[in-house]
XYZ file of N, CA, C and O in Angstrom:
708
model
N -16.647 -43.633 56.332
C -16.231 -42.354 56.817
C -14.788 -42.135 56.368
O -13.975 -43.039 56.388
N -14.504 -40.922 55.930
C -13.158 -40.567 55.507
C -12.727 -39.276 56.175
O -13.533 -38.387 56.427
N -11.443 -39.186 56.427
C -10.863 -37.980 56.976
C -10.619 -36.999 55.841
O -10.085 -37.371 54.794
N -10.995 -35.748 56.036
C -10.716 -34.701 55.063
C -9.686 -33.758 55.676
O -9.951 -33.111 56.689
N -8.532 -33.708 55.038
C -7.457 -32.842 55.499
C -7.890 -31.378 55.409
O -8.592 -30.995 54.466
N -7.465 -30.557 56.350
C -7.779 -29.125 56.247
C -7.324 -28.513 54.914
O -7.960 -27.589 54.414
N -6.246 -29.059 54.330
C -5.776 -28.566 53.034
C -6.766 -28.841 51.910
O -6.705 -28.204 50.862
N -7.661 -29.790 52.109
C -8.645 -30.177 51.087
C -10.009 -29.504 51.266
O -10.876 -29.644 50.417
N -10.216 -28.823 52.359
C -11.547 -28.287 52.656
C -12.065 -27.323 51.591
O -13.231 -27.391 51.206
N -11.213 -26.434 51.092
C -11.666 -25.489 50.071
C -12.077 -26.220 48.795
O -13.130 -25.928 48.208
N -11.278 -27.181 48.362
C -11.603 -27.946 47.156
C -12.904 -28.734 47.343
O -13.771 -28.736 46.467
N -13.057 -29.377 48.481
C -14.277 -30.142 48.757
C -15.491 -29.204 48.819
O -16.561 -29.527 48.299
N -15.326 -28.033 49.403
C -16.430 -27.061 49.454
C -16.824 -26.612 48.057
O -18.021 -26.517 47.741
N -15.830 -26.347 47.198
C -16.134 -25.968 45.799
C -16.833 -27.117 45.070
O -17.737 -26.887 44.268
N -16.423 -28.351 45.334
C -17.068 -29.534 44.755
C -18.537 -29.586 45.174
O -19.418 -29.897 44.365
N -18.801 -29.278 46.434
C -20.166 -29.362 46.969
C -21.057 -28.194 46.561
O -22.277 -28.297 46.678
N -20.476 -27.079 46.097
C -21.266 -25.899 45.733
C -22.241 -26.156 44.599
O -23.366 -25.656 44.617
N -21.815 -26.884 43.602
C -22.647 -27.135 42.416
C -22.102 -28.349 41.686
O -20.939 -28.731 41.880
N -22.900 -28.973 40.842
C -22.396 -30.112 40.073
C -21.218 -29.690 39.182
O -21.235 -28.613 38.585
N -20.208 -30.534 39.128
C -19.037 -30.305 38.278
C -19.209 -31.233 37.073
O -19.033 -32.456 37.181
N -19.609 -30.651 35.955
C -19.957 -31.436 34.774
C -19.048 -31.107 33.598
O -18.563 -29.975 33.469
N -18.849 -32.088 32.747
C -18.101 -31.905 31.510
C -19.081 -31.524 30.402
O -20.253 -31.936 30.421
N -18.591 -30.791 29.404
C -19.458 -30.476 28.270
C -19.429 -31.630 27.264
O -18.539 -32.498 27.326
N -20.387 -31.687 26.335
C -20.439 -32.820 25.384
C -19.158 -33.008 24.572
O -18.765 -34.137 24.291
N -18.490 -31.931 24.206
C -17.241 -32.058 23.461
C -16.158 -32.734 24.282
O -15.408 -33.581 23.775
N -16.069 -32.384 25.557
C -15.084 -33.000 26.447
C -15.395 -34.480 26.644
O -14.493 -35.319 26.611
N -16.673 -34.793 26.818
C -17.088 -36.194 26.982
C -16.732 -36.996 25.734
O -16.240 -38.128 25.825
N -16.912 -36.397 24.564
C -16.588 -37.068 23.303
C -15.095 -37.365 23.196
O -14.691 -38.469 22.794
N -14.251 -36.403 23.556
C -12.799 -36.614 23.501
C -12.386 -37.723 24.468
O -11.610 -38.616 24.115
N -12.921 -37.683 25.682
C -12.588 -38.732 26.656
C -13.057 -40.100 26.165
O -12.369 -41.096 26.352
N -14.223 -40.149 25.532
C -14.728 -41.409 24.984
C -13.816 -41.965 23.898
O -13.602 -43.174 23.805
N -13.265 -41.082 23.081
C -12.350 -41.521 22.020
C -11.040 -42.062 22.603
O -10.467 -43.005 22.061
N -10.581 -41.479 23.694
C -9.353 -41.960 24.350
C -9.617 -43.281 25.061
O -8.828 -44.209 24.985
N -10.731 -43.370 25.758
C -11.107 -44.577 26.503
C -10.627 -44.542 27.940
O -9.488 -44.151 28.213
N -11.496 -44.927 28.845
C -11.143 -44.922 30.269
C -10.433 -46.219 30.651
O -10.674 -47.273 30.075
N -9.553 -46.108 31.623
C -8.809 -47.253 32.127
C -9.694 -48.011 33.110
O -10.190 -47.426 34.071
N -9.918 -49.305 32.885
C -10.781 -50.051 33.807
C -10.140 -50.238 35.179
O -8.909 -50.142 35.317
N -10.964 -50.502 36.206
C -10.401 -50.813 37.528
C -9.607 -52.115 37.448
O -9.761 -52.900 36.505
N -8.752 -52.352 38.437
C -7.983 -53.597 38.413
C -8.864 -54.783 38.801
O -10.032 -54.617 39.165
N -8.302 -55.978 38.701
C -9.073 -57.207 38.936
C -9.571 -57.327 40.369
O -10.467 -58.116 40.646
N -9.024 -56.540 41.270
C -9.441 -56.583 42.673
C -10.456 -55.492 42.998
O -10.868 -55.353 44.143
N -10.829 -54.693 41.994
C -11.809 -53.637 42.190
C -11.209 -52.294 42.553
O -11.937 -51.311 42.691
N -9.876 -52.231 42.694
C -9.248 -50.937 42.993
C -9.475 -49.984 41.818
O -9.205 -50.329 40.675
N -9.972 -48.808 42.120
C -10.284 -47.829 41.080
C -11.714 -47.895 40.598
O -12.110 -47.111 39.730
N -12.530 -48.797 41.143
C -13.908 -48.935 40.659
C -14.802 -47.758 41.042
O -15.864 -47.583 40.470
N -14.362 -46.934 41.984
C -15.151 -45.777 42.373
C -14.939 -44.596 41.426
O -15.568 -43.558 41.570
N -14.060 -44.760 40.444
C -13.757 -43.710 39.483
C -13.921 -44.240 38.056
O -13.742 -45.420 37.804
N -14.192 -43.326 37.123
C -14.028 -43.594 35.698
C -12.911 -42.642 35.283
O -13.102 -41.428 35.229
N -11.710 -43.210 35.049
C -10.521 -42.394 34.834
C -10.001 -42.516 33.404
O -9.835 -43.627 32.894
N -9.725 -41.358 32.813
C -9.205 -41.309 31.456
C -7.925 -40.478 31.427
O -7.949 -39.298 31.794
N -6.813 -41.076 30.992
C -5.566 -40.318 30.890
C -5.602 -39.406 29.666
O -6.095 -39.792 28.600
N -5.098 -38.196 29.837
C -5.140 -37.221 28.754
C -4.175 -36.092 29.057
O -3.435 -36.144 30.034
N -4.200 -35.076 28.222
C -3.504 -33.818 28.481
C -4.586 -32.757 28.642
O -5.634 -32.823 27.991
N -4.343 -31.793 29.523
C -5.344 -30.765 29.820
C -4.681 -29.394 29.812
O -3.578 -29.228 30.326
N -5.387 -28.438 29.241
C -5.057 -27.027 29.409
C -6.184 -26.424 30.226
O -7.361 -26.671 29.947
N -5.814 -25.660 31.258
C -6.824 -25.082 32.138
C -7.271 -23.709 31.635
O -6.619 -23.093 30.773
N -8.348 -23.222 32.206
C -8.840 -21.880 31.885
C -7.843 -20.816 32.333
O -7.905 -19.672 31.882
N -6.894 -21.172 33.190
C -5.866 -20.260 33.683
C -4.590 -20.329 32.844
O -3.597 -19.677 33.178
N -4.589 -21.176 31.785
C -3.446 -21.265 30.889
C -2.401 -22.299 31.263
O -1.386 -22.424 30.572
N -2.621 -23.063 32.336
C -1.668 -24.122 32.703
C -1.884 -25.319 31.782
O -3.012 -25.626 31.405
N -0.812 -26.025 31.474
C -0.906 -27.208 30.623
C -0.302 -28.408 31.347
O 0.779 -28.301 31.922
N -1.016 -29.521 31.308
C -0.581 -30.752 31.973
C -0.644 -31.898 30.970
O -1.720 -32.232 30.475
N 0.507 -32.512 30.677
C 0.532 -33.668 29.781
C 0.259 -34.974 30.519
O -0.014 -35.992 29.888
N 0.380 -34.964 31.839
C 0.093 -36.137 32.670
C -1.155 -35.830 33.498
O -1.070 -35.539 34.688
N -2.301 -35.882 32.839
C -3.563 -35.564 33.505
C -4.507 -36.751 33.405
O -4.460 -37.531 32.454
N -5.356 -36.864 34.410
C -6.426 -37.858 34.389
C -7.719 -37.128 34.711
O -7.795 -36.421 35.719
N -8.702 -37.283 33.841
C -10.035 -36.790 34.162
C -10.743 -37.926 34.884
O -10.835 -39.045 34.368
N -11.186 -37.627 36.091
C -11.792 -38.633 36.962
C -13.251 -38.298 37.197
O -13.575 -37.281 37.816
N -14.138 -39.139 36.675
C -15.571 -38.999 36.950
C -15.846 -39.813 38.197
O -15.489 -40.993 38.271
N -16.470 -39.181 39.187
C -16.653 -39.862 40.463
C -17.867 -39.311 41.195
O -18.344 -38.226 40.887
N -18.350 -40.096 42.151
C -19.536 -39.721 42.918
C -19.186 -38.985 44.203
O -20.051 -38.388 44.819
N -17.947 -39.043 44.629
C -17.567 -38.444 45.908
C -16.611 -37.269 45.714
O -15.935 -37.154 44.693
N -16.569 -36.419 46.713
C -15.688 -35.255 46.691
C -14.223 -35.701 46.645
O -13.877 -36.775 47.128
N -13.346 -34.865 46.095
C -11.919 -35.204 45.985
C -11.160 -34.978 47.291
O -10.374 -34.057 47.431
N -11.389 -35.862 48.249
C -10.772 -35.714 49.569
C -9.421 -36.429 49.685
O -8.661 -36.171 50.606
N -9.097 -37.324 48.746
C -7.886 -38.135 48.838
C -6.637 -37.260 48.741
O -6.410 -36.609 47.732
N -5.834 -37.289 49.781
C -4.624 -36.453 49.831
C -3.552 -36.903 48.840
O -2.717 -36.100 48.438
N -3.552 -38.164 48.451
C -2.509 -38.678 47.568
C -2.713 -38.253 46.119
O -1.834 -38.432 45.284
N -3.871 -37.663 45.809
C -4.159 -37.212 44.441
C -4.047 -35.693 44.367
O -4.674 -34.990 45.149
N -3.261 -35.188 43.433
C -3.180 -33.743 43.197
C -4.380 -33.388 42.315
O -4.416 -33.754 41.141
N -5.368 -32.713 42.880
C -6.650 -32.517 42.198
C -6.979 -31.064 41.889
O -6.668 -30.154 42.659
N -7.664 -30.921 40.757
C -8.356 -29.708 40.370
C -9.788 -30.129 40.053
O -10.055 -31.306 39.786
N -10.688 -29.161 40.019
C -12.040 -29.473 39.559
C -12.059 -29.431 38.036
O -11.351 -28.632 37.408
N -12.882 -30.267 37.436
C -12.979 -30.314 35.971
C -13.538 -29.014 35.408
O -13.366 -28.740 34.215
N -14.160 -28.201 36.230
C -14.640 -26.893 35.775
C -13.470 -25.973 35.404
O -13.664 -24.954 34.747
N -12.249 -26.343 35.805
C -11.042 -25.582 35.442
C -10.501 -25.964 34.061
O -9.535 -25.363 33.595
N -11.114 -26.955 33.407
C -10.611 -27.429 32.114
C -11.070 -26.514 30.980
O -12.253 -26.218 30.844
N -10.104 -26.096 30.163
C -10.409 -25.371 28.921
C -10.382 -26.338 27.734
O -11.241 -26.307 26.877
N -9.344 -27.210 27.726
C -9.165 -28.128 26.594
C -8.669 -29.484 27.090
O -7.830 -29.551 27.987
N -9.191 -30.531 26.477
C -8.715 -31.896 26.701
C -8.195 -32.413 25.367
O -8.832 -32.213 24.322
N -7.054 -33.087 25.414
C -6.480 -33.675 24.203
C -5.715 -34.938 24.598
O -5.406 -35.131 25.771
N -5.386 -35.800 23.641
C -4.585 -36.983 23.974
C -3.222 -36.571 24.536
O -2.625 -35.587 24.105
N -2.749 -37.327 25.492
C -1.437 -37.080 26.092
C -0.356 -37.802 25.291
O -0.544 -38.960 24.907
N 0.780 -37.156 25.069
C 1.877 -37.846 24.381
C 2.492 -38.968 25.222
O 3.270 -39.767 24.704
N 2.117 -39.053 26.493
C 2.680 -40.059 27.381
C 1.683 -41.142 27.779
O 2.020 -42.039 28.551
N 0.453 -41.070 27.269
C -0.575 -42.050 27.639
C -0.394 -43.349 26.870
O -0.170 -43.361 25.658
N -0.492 -44.435 27.602
C -0.499 -45.760 26.978
C -1.817 -45.953 26.245
O -2.844 -45.378 26.624
N -1.805 -46.786 25.209
C -3.043 -47.037 24.486
C -3.984 -47.885 25.353
O -3.574 -48.489 26.343
N -5.247 -47.899 24.987
C -6.269 -48.559 25.799
C -5.997 -50.052 25.973
O -6.218 -50.601 27.050
N -5.485 -50.715 24.950
C -5.201 -52.146 25.063
C -4.175 -52.426 26.171
O -4.353 -53.329 26.988
N -3.122 -51.629 26.222
C -2.093 -51.817 27.247
C -2.656 -51.454 28.614
O -2.446 -52.179 29.602
N -3.388 -50.343 28.706
C -3.966 -49.943 29.994
C -4.926 -51.007 30.518
O -4.936 -51.321 31.712
N -5.700 -51.594 29.631
C -6.627 -52.659 30.036
C -5.855 -53.885 30.506
O -6.206 -54.501 31.518
N -4.783 -54.224 29.816
C -3.964 -55.375 30.232
C -3.376 -55.153 31.619
O -3.342 -56.077 32.445
N -2.911 -53.928 31.913
C -2.366 -53.671 33.242
C -3.454 -53.770 34.308
O -3.182 -54.171 35.435
N -4.672 -53.423 33.936
C -5.796 -53.520 34.884
C -6.163 -54.966 35.180
O -6.708 -55.269 36.233
N -5.880 -55.845 34.240
C -6.238 -57.261 34.401
C -5.102 -58.108 34.955
O -5.255 -59.319 35.136
N -3.957 -57.494 35.226
C -2.795 -58.234 35.727
C -3.061 -58.743 37.146
O -3.558 -58.006 37.991
N -2.728 -59.999 37.362
C -2.850 -60.588 38.695
C -1.620 -60.257 39.530
O -0.501 -60.204 39.023
N -1.837 -60.103 40.813
C -0.736 -59.911 41.747
C -0.079 -61.276 41.957
O -0.716 -62.202 42.462
N 1.183 -61.396 41.537
C 1.857 -62.692 41.655
C 2.772 -62.755 42.870
O 3.170 -63.840 43.283
N 3.114 -61.611 43.395
C 3.851 -61.478 44.656
C 3.319 -60.222 45.322
O 2.769 -59.354 44.660
N 3.516 -60.114 46.610
C 2.995 -58.966 47.337
C 3.440 -57.662 46.671
O 4.632 -57.390 46.545
N 2.483 -56.884 46.189
C 2.783 -55.598 45.568
C 3.307 -55.685 44.148
O 3.787 -54.694 43.609
N 3.207 -56.853 43.507
C 3.752 -57.013 42.159
C 2.717 -57.688 41.263
O 2.410 -58.865 41.420
N 2.187 -56.896 40.334
C 1.219 -57.383 39.348
C 1.747 -56.982 37.971
O 1.391 -55.930 37.429
N 2.618 -57.799 37.380
C 3.327 -57.392 36.170
C 2.540 -57.574 34.876
O 1.760 -58.516 34.724
N 2.794 -56.651 33.954
C 2.345 -56.768 32.570
C 3.585 -56.552 31.709
O 4.217 -55.486 31.782
N 3.946 -57.536 30.910
C 5.117 -57.428 30.036
C 4.678 -56.724 28.754
O 3.684 -57.107 28.125
N 5.418 -55.669 28.399
C 5.119 -54.895 27.193
C 6.393 -54.708 26.379
O 7.493 -54.910 26.888
N 6.194 -54.313 25.116
C 7.334 -54.018 24.251
C 7.197 -52.614 23.711
O 6.130 -52.217 23.228
N 8.302 -51.867 23.797
C 8.366 -50.530 23.211
C 8.520 -50.683 21.697
O 8.902 -51.746 21.213
N 8.237 -49.629 20.944
C 8.369 -49.716 19.483
C 9.779 -50.065 19.015
O 9.948 -50.638 17.942
N 10.802 -49.785 19.837
C 12.178 -50.118 19.459
C 12.547 -51.556 19.841
O 13.684 -51.971 19.685
N 11.563 -52.327 20.366
C 11.789 -53.719 20.728
C 12.178 -53.931 22.178
O 12.270 -55.076 22.635
N 12.434 -52.851 22.922
C 12.795 -52.987 24.332
C 11.625 -53.595 25.108
O 10.480 -53.189 24.955
N 11.951 -54.594 25.925
C 10.948 -55.241 26.759
C 10.933 -54.539 28.114
O 11.982 -54.299 28.714
N 9.738 -54.207 28.586
C 9.540 -53.519 29.860
C 8.452 -54.231 30.634
O 7.641 -54.968 30.056
N 8.422 -54.001 31.919
C 7.348 -54.534 32.756
C 6.655 -53.357 33.436
O 7.314 -52.503 34.026
N 5.346 -53.338 33.324
C 4.547 -52.334 34.020
C 3.968 -53.001 35.257
O 3.446 -54.113 35.177
N 4.073 -52.340 36.387
C 3.574 -52.908 37.640
C 2.258 -52.244 38.009
O 2.189 -51.031 38.154
N 1.227 -53.072 38.167
C -0.131 -52.629 38.493
C -0.751 -51.851 37.351
O -0.230 -51.788 36.249
N -1.879 -51.253 37.642
C -2.679 -50.491 36.675
C -1.917 -49.223 36.292
O -1.565 -48.437 37.148
N -1.674 -49.054 34.995
C -0.865 -47.922 34.539
C -1.552 -47.162 33.421
O -2.240 -47.743 32.585
N -1.303 -45.854 33.393
C -1.844 -44.976 32.367
C -0.776 -44.326 31.502
O -1.034 -43.996 30.358
N 0.413 -44.124 32.062
C 1.440 -43.335 31.382
C 2.818 -43.998 31.476
O 3.109 -44.706 32.425
N 3.647 -43.696 30.469
C 5.092 -43.901 30.527
C 5.692 -42.593 30.023
O 5.281 -42.083 28.979
N 6.647 -42.072 30.746
C 7.351 -40.879 30.292
C 8.693 -41.339 29.740
O 9.533 -41.829 30.482
N 8.838 -41.226 28.418
C 10.076 -41.639 27.773
C 10.323 -40.787 26.543
O 9.443 -40.669 25.687
N 11.509 -40.223 26.438
C 11.860 -39.487 25.225
C 12.347 -40.408 24.107
O 12.542 -39.971 22.981
N 12.521 -41.711 24.422
C 13.120 -42.648 23.472
C 12.146 -43.194 22.430
O 12.561 -43.637 21.371
N 10.836 -43.197 22.732
C 9.901 -43.807 21.797
C 8.503 -43.207 21.949
O 8.211 -42.519 22.916
N 7.661 -43.501 20.959
C 6.265 -43.063 20.966
C 5.493 -43.991 21.902
O 5.287 -45.163 21.604
N 5.091 -43.469 23.034
C 4.437 -44.279 24.073
C 3.148 -44.921 23.562
O 2.813 -46.042 23.940
N 2.449 -44.258 22.655
C 1.190 -44.823 22.141
C 1.421 -46.108 21.354
O 0.489 -46.873 21.123
N 2.675 -46.373 20.954
C 3.014 -47.570 20.185
C 3.490 -48.738 21.050
O 3.837 -49.802 20.528
N 3.512 -48.558 22.365
C 3.857 -49.662 23.266
C 2.776 -50.729 23.134
O 1.584 -50.407 23.058
N 3.177 -51.990 23.090
C 2.226 -53.092 22.891
C 2.407 -54.161 23.969
O 3.513 -54.352 24.492
N 1.321 -54.850 24.250
C 1.385 -55.990 25.166
C 2.260 -57.051 24.503
O 2.106 -57.344 23.321
N 3.174 -57.615 25.248
C 4.103 -58.609 24.714
C 3.550 -60.017 24.913
O 2.827 -60.282 25.867
N 3.935 -60.897 24.019
C 3.580 -62.311 24.187
C 4.606 -63.019 25.092
O 4.406 -64.166 25.482
N 5.679 -62.322 25.420
C 6.706 -62.899 26.294
C 6.186 -62.988 27.725
O 5.393 -62.187 28.168
N 6.694 -63.969 28.424
C 6.361 -64.122 29.838
C 7.422 -63.413 30.677
O 8.535 -63.189 30.213
N 7.067 -63.102 31.890
C 8.014 -62.437 32.781
C 9.163 -63.397 33.080
O 8.948 -64.543 33.453
N 10.395 -62.935 32.892
C 11.594 -63.745 33.100
C 12.187 -63.412 34.470
O 12.792 -62.356 34.658
N 12.000 -64.325 35.429
C 12.485 -64.097 36.786
C 14.012 -64.106 36.868
O 14.603 -63.474 37.733
N 14.676 -64.841 35.954
C 16.138 -64.949 35.996
C 16.830 -63.714 35.428
O 17.921 -63.363 35.856
N 16.209 -63.097 34.452
C 16.773 -61.898 33.830
C 15.636 -60.903 33.597
O 15.210 -60.692 32.466
N 15.144 -60.302 34.685
C 13.967 -59.448 34.547
C 14.260 -58.142 33.806
O 15.318 -57.536 33.997
N 13.331 -57.736 32.947
C 13.472 -56.436 32.288
C 13.163 -55.315 33.289
O 12.682 -55.586 34.395
N 13.433 -54.076 32.912
C 13.123 -52.962 33.818
C 11.637 -52.945 34.184
O 10.768 -53.173 33.331
N 11.358 -52.684 35.465
C 9.981 -52.601 35.953
C 9.654 -51.128 36.171
O 10.380 -50.423 36.881
N 8.580 -50.674 35.543
C 8.177 -49.276 35.646
C 6.917 -49.141 36.482
O 5.953 -49.880 36.291
N 6.934 -48.188 37.367
C 5.736 -47.820 38.114
C 5.162 -46.554 37.499
O 5.706 -46.013 36.538
N 4.063 -46.057 38.050
C 3.475 -44.825 37.515
C 4.435 -43.643 37.675
O 5.178 -43.570 38.659
N 4.443 -42.728 36.721
C 5.318 -41.560 36.838
C 4.818 -40.592 37.921
O 3.645 -40.614 38.299
N 5.698 -39.770 38.388
C 5.348 -38.716 39.345
C 4.688 -37.558 38.590
O 4.917 -37.378 37.400
N 3.896 -36.775 39.308
C 3.359 -35.545 38.730
C 2.042 -35.667 37.994
O 1.654 -34.760 37.275
N 1.332 -36.768 38.166
C 0.020 -36.911 37.532
C -0.969 -36.009 38.258
O -1.017 -35.962 39.488
N -1.763 -35.273 37.485
C -2.742 -34.340 38.017
C -4.148 -34.848 37.661
O -4.382 -35.292 36.535
N -5.046 -34.803 38.628
C -6.420 -35.283 38.451
C -7.375 -34.105 38.323
O -7.290 -33.133 39.087
N -8.280 -34.200 37.353
C -9.353 -33.225 37.179
C -10.649 -33.992 37.460
O -10.994 -34.903 36.698
N -11.330 -33.634 38.541
C -12.473 -34.398 38.992
C -13.785 -33.761 38.559
O -13.943 -32.533 38.578
N -14.721 -34.630 38.154
C -16.055 -34.195 37.734
C -17.079 -35.164 38.311
O -16.738 -36.308 38.643
N -18.308 -34.702 38.399
C -19.382 -35.572 38.876
C -19.617 -36.700 37.877
O -19.576 -36.484 36.656
N -19.870 -37.852 38.400
C -20.155 -39.034 37.572
C -21.645 -39.056 37.263
O -22.444 -39.562 38.034
N -21.989 -38.448 36.146
C -23.401 -38.447 35.760
C -23.546 -38.339 34.260
O -22.636 -38.003 33.568
């Protein structure tokens, strides 16, 4: 059982009105980008999530978007959601990490309470740490798609910057079918 906030009732009602499906072209683009797997503890397993950029039928553009295929209505208050029926165009996001890095963050073990690090390197050689399952880095300094998993281990004595998920990610939800 889940609580549905009154602010979510209209969105949940629209979700329940009819199936929210993607067209074959949209499915193809998402397949080429690749979905981020759930973490090693199963968090995120109720969704198939793909980071991308979206333009809506209303002309809004979001570079930090996730298309979420799921079986349940979008009742979670922590997610800023639209229905996938609002999507006009899906394209790769300039801020999305590549699938190899996203998969590595999904497989990271929690080594301390709330800390599951993945050491990565930016194209300029800067070493960074991503905490937990990540889809995006917002940086004007480098091409995010070129970030790579590092062979370096996490250095507790001189830790590199630790990045969490950026603010402002928008979810476009569709039926998982």
